[in-house]
Short mmCIF file of C-alpha atoms in Angstrom, two decimals:
data_model
loop_
_atom_site.label_atom_id
_atom_site.label_comp_id
_atom_site.label_asym_id
_atom_site.label_seq_id
_atom_site.Cartn_x
_atom_site.Cartn_y
_atom_site.Cartn_z
CA UNK A 30 -7.98 15.10 -16.03
CA UNK A 31 -7.20 11.83 -14.28
CA UNK A 32 -4.44 11.94 -11.69
CA UNK A 33 -1.71 9.52 -12.76
CA UNK A 34 0.80 10.00 -9.94
CA UNK A 35 1.02 7.50 -7.12
CA UNK A 36 2.96 8.41 -4.00
CA UNK A 37 5.05 5.79 -2.22
CA UNK A 38 6.09 6.56 1.35
CA UNK A 39 9.73 5.70 2.03
CA UNK A 40 11.55 5.69 5.35
CA UNK A 41 14.41 3.88 7.04
CA UNK A 42 13.75 0.12 7.38
CA UNK A 43 11.04 0.33 4.65
CA UNK A 44 10.19 -3.24 3.59
CA UNK A 45 11.15 -2.87 -0.06
CA UNK A 46 9.79 -6.23 -1.29
CA UNK A 47 6.21 -5.40 -0.29
CA UNK A 48 5.51 -2.97 -3.12
CA UNK A 49 7.61 -4.26 -6.02
CA UNK A 50 4.70 -5.72 -7.97
CA UNK A 51 2.52 -2.71 -7.24
CA UNK A 52 4.92 0.00 -8.35
CA UNK A 53 6.34 -1.90 -11.33
CA UNK A 54 2.94 -2.63 -12.87
CA UNK A 55 1.58 0.84 -12.12
CA UNK A 56 4.56 2.32 -13.96
CA UNK A 57 4.08 -0.09 -16.88
CA UNK A 58 0.47 1.06 -17.10
CA UNK A 59 1.03 4.80 -17.36
CA UNK A 60 1.38 5.87 -13.72
CA UNK A 61 4.28 7.84 -12.32
CA UNK A 62 5.51 6.72 -8.90
CA UNK A 63 6.97 9.43 -6.68
CA UNK A 64 8.62 8.69 -3.36
CA UNK A 65 7.78 10.68 -0.23
CA UNK A 66 9.99 10.89 2.84
CA UNK A 67 9.65 12.70 6.14
CA UNK A 68 12.09 15.06 4.42
CA UNK A 69 14.24 14.68 1.31
CA UNK A 70 17.22 13.10 3.09
CA UNK A 71 18.11 9.64 1.75
CA UNK A 72 16.61 6.64 3.53
CA UNK A 73 17.82 3.05 3.67
CA UNK A 74 15.36 0.21 3.12
CA UNK A 75 15.33 -3.05 5.05
CA UNK A 76 17.11 -4.56 2.04
CA UNK A 77 19.93 -2.00 2.29
CA UNK A 78 18.86 0.07 -0.73
CA UNK A 79 19.33 3.84 -0.42
CA UNK A 80 16.46 5.93 -1.75
CA UNK A 81 16.42 9.69 -2.26
CA UNK A 82 12.79 10.80 -1.71
CA UNK A 83 11.29 12.90 -4.50
CA UNK A 84 9.51 15.14 -2.01
CA UNK A 85 9.00 15.75 1.68
CA UNK A 86 5.79 14.73 3.41
CA UNK A 87 4.99 18.37 4.19
CA UNK A 88 4.77 19.03 0.44
CA UNK A 89 2.42 16.12 -0.30
CA UNK A 90 -1.07 17.17 -1.38
CA UNK A 91 -3.84 14.60 -1.92
CA UNK A 92 -5.09 16.71 -4.83
CA UNK A 93 -1.91 15.77 -6.71
CA UNK A 94 -2.20 12.04 -6.09
CA UNK A 95 -4.14 9.01 -7.24
CA UNK A 96 -3.01 6.92 -4.24
CA UNK A 97 -0.70 6.93 -1.21
CA UNK A 98 1.11 3.66 -0.47
CA UNK A 99 2.42 2.93 3.04
CA UNK A 100 4.68 -0.07 3.53
CA UNK A 101 5.87 -1.98 6.51
CA UNK A 102 8.99 -0.95 8.42
CA UNK A 103 10.54 -1.75 11.78
CA UNK A 104 9.98 1.91 12.70
CA UNK A 105 6.18 1.45 12.82
CA UNK A 106 6.65 -0.60 15.99
CA UNK A 107 9.51 1.19 17.73
CA UNK A 108 8.13 4.69 18.34
CA UNK A 109 6.19 7.55 16.80
CA UNK A 110 8.64 8.56 14.06
CA UNK A 111 6.29 7.41 11.29
CA UNK A 112 3.08 8.76 12.86
CA UNK A 113 3.09 11.72 10.41
CA UNK A 114 2.52 9.23 7.57
CA UNK A 115 -0.54 7.82 9.34
CA UNK A 116 -1.79 11.39 9.78
CA UNK A 117 -1.23 11.94 6.04
CA UNK A 118 -3.32 8.82 5.38
CA UNK A 119 -6.16 10.42 7.33
CA UNK A 120 -5.82 13.57 5.19
CA UNK A 121 -5.96 11.46 2.02
CA UNK A 122 -9.05 9.55 3.15
CA UNK A 123 -10.76 12.78 4.22
CA UNK A 124 -10.05 14.14 0.72
CA UNK A 125 -11.48 11.01 -0.95
CA UNK A 126 -8.10 9.81 -2.23
CA UNK A 127 -7.25 6.11 -1.72
CA UNK A 128 -4.49 4.82 0.53
CA UNK A 129 -2.97 1.34 0.58
CA UNK A 130 -1.20 0.04 3.69
CA UNK A 131 0.64 -3.24 4.09
CA UNK A 132 2.34 -4.94 7.04
CA UNK A 133 3.44 -2.59 9.83
CA UNK A 134 1.78 0.38 8.19
CA UNK A 135 -1.55 -1.14 9.21
CA UNK A 136 -0.48 -0.74 12.84
CA UNK A 137 0.22 2.92 12.14
CA UNK A 138 -3.28 3.31 10.74
CA UNK A 139 -4.70 1.49 13.77
CA UNK A 140 -2.94 3.89 16.14
CA UNK A 141 -4.32 6.80 14.09
CA UNK A 142 -7.85 5.41 14.58
CA UNK A 143 -8.38 4.77 10.88
CA UNK A 144 -9.26 1.08 11.34
CA UNK A 145 -11.72 1.48 14.20
CA UNK A 146 -14.87 1.36 12.10
CA UNK A 147 -14.08 -0.26 8.76
CA UNK A 148 -13.12 -3.72 7.46
CA UNK A 149 -9.35 -4.28 7.34
CA UNK A 150 -6.63 -6.88 7.67
CA UNK A 151 -2.98 -7.09 8.72
CA UNK A 152 -0.45 -9.74 9.71
CA UNK A 153 -2.68 -11.22 12.44
CA UNK A 154 -5.43 -9.75 14.59
CA UNK A 155 -3.43 -9.71 17.83
CA UNK A 156 -0.72 -7.61 16.13
CA UNK A 157 -3.24 -4.80 15.73
CA UNK A 158 -4.81 -5.51 19.15
CA UNK A 159 -1.44 -4.57 20.67
CA UNK A 160 -1.89 -1.03 19.33
CA UNK A 161 -4.90 -0.50 21.61
CA UNK A 162 -7.18 0.27 18.69
CA UNK A 163 -10.94 -0.23 18.83
CA UNK A 164 -11.45 -1.96 15.47
CA UNK A 165 -10.99 -5.62 16.38
CA UNK A 166 -14.56 -6.51 15.41
CA UNK A 167 -13.84 -5.25 11.88
CA UNK A 168 -10.72 -7.37 11.40
CA UNK A 169 -10.97 -9.77 8.43
CA UNK A 170 -8.66 -12.77 8.37
CA UNK A 171 -7.80 -12.73 4.67
CA UNK A 172 -4.93 -11.78 2.36
CA UNK A 173 -6.06 -8.23 1.52
CA UNK A 174 -9.12 -6.05 2.11
CA UNK A 175 -10.48 -3.06 0.22
CA UNK A 176 -13.04 -0.88 1.96
CA UNK A 177 -13.82 2.08 -0.28
CA UNK A 178 -10.62 4.12 -0.41
CA UNK A 179 -8.73 2.00 2.14
CA UNK A 180 -6.67 -1.04 1.16
CA UNK A 181 -4.92 -3.18 3.78
CA UNK A 182 -2.82 -6.34 3.56
CA UNK A 183 -0.52 -8.47 5.66
CA UNK A 184 3.25 -8.75 5.16
CA UNK A 185 3.13 -12.04 3.27
CA UNK A 186 0.68 -10.77 0.65
CA UNK A 187 2.44 -8.33 -1.72
CA UNK A 188 0.70 -9.88 -4.75
CA UNK A 189 -2.78 -9.66 -3.22
CA UNK A 190 -1.94 -6.11 -2.12
CA UNK A 191 -1.03 -5.20 -5.70
CA UNK A 192 -4.22 -6.85 -6.99
CA UNK A 193 -6.34 -4.66 -4.71
CA UNK A 194 -4.48 -1.51 -5.81
CA UNK A 195 -4.94 -2.40 -9.48
CA UNK A 196 -8.64 -3.06 -8.94
CA UNK A 197 -9.16 0.21 -7.07
CA UNK A 198 -7.36 2.27 -9.73
CA UNK A 199 -8.80 0.33 -12.67
CA UNK A 200 -5.38 -0.73 -13.95
CA UNK A 201 -6.60 -4.25 -14.64
CA UNK A 202 -10.25 -5.30 -14.59
CA UNK A 203 -12.28 -8.49 -14.59
CA UNK A 204 -10.63 -11.38 -16.38
CA UNK A 205 -7.31 -9.52 -16.78
CA UNK A 206 -7.13 -8.72 -13.06
CA UNK A 207 -7.80 -12.36 -12.24
CA UNK A 208 -5.20 -13.46 -14.81
CA UNK A 209 -2.59 -11.08 -13.38
CA UNK A 210 -3.15 -12.49 -9.91
CA UNK A 211 -3.05 -16.11 -11.10
CA UNK A 212 0.18 -15.44 -13.01
CA UNK A 213 2.08 -13.77 -10.18
CA UNK A 214 0.53 -15.53 -7.18
CA UNK A 215 -0.06 -19.02 -8.53
CA UNK A 216 2.53 -19.14 -11.36
CA UNK A 217 -0.30 -20.15 -13.71
CA UNK A 218 1.17 -19.97 -17.25
CA UNK A 219 -2.29 -20.00 -18.84
CA UNK A 220 -2.90 -16.57 -17.31
CA UNK A 221 -0.09 -15.01 -19.35
CA UNK A 222 -2.04 -15.30 -22.59
CA UNK A 223 -5.15 -13.69 -21.09
CA UNK A 224 -3.16 -10.88 -19.52
CA UNK A 225 -1.45 -10.05 -22.78
CA UNK A 226 -4.46 -10.40 -25.09
#
């Protein structure tokens, strides 16, 4: 049986705009999105939206998930509060379950050592260099990168981030994946017909 639940990490200062395309289109294509917090206490996003996590991080099992999504947040750069999410990403990767990290979450993965030996991207290379990680030679200056089960993207690329998630999970393929990206990234109206054919 195919796992159809995607887990979205939520925490205070979570950058809510970075995953809107991803979660909306996953839900429209038969996935269930469940939110995961450090605990089940409500969190407040950067946009001021209060979210009640569906489950606590301690109860998250990669065997129950198709993907773990980690978003940016001010907290990634102000201390170690979110380090348990980076550790969870390691557990997911070790179990062969994909993770997708955007914006500040890439710095969390860098601190965890998950970007030391694989292609990745982020906001800019020197942002990750400041973490002291050893993966600078694997940094790719592009909108989003998929390396096996690891997807990374910078903060200005929520559409490219979604595209990589959809490709990895097989939500859209080939011409439809390209059409989805052209529609939402380039506002190409001709892509709408292809996407909905």
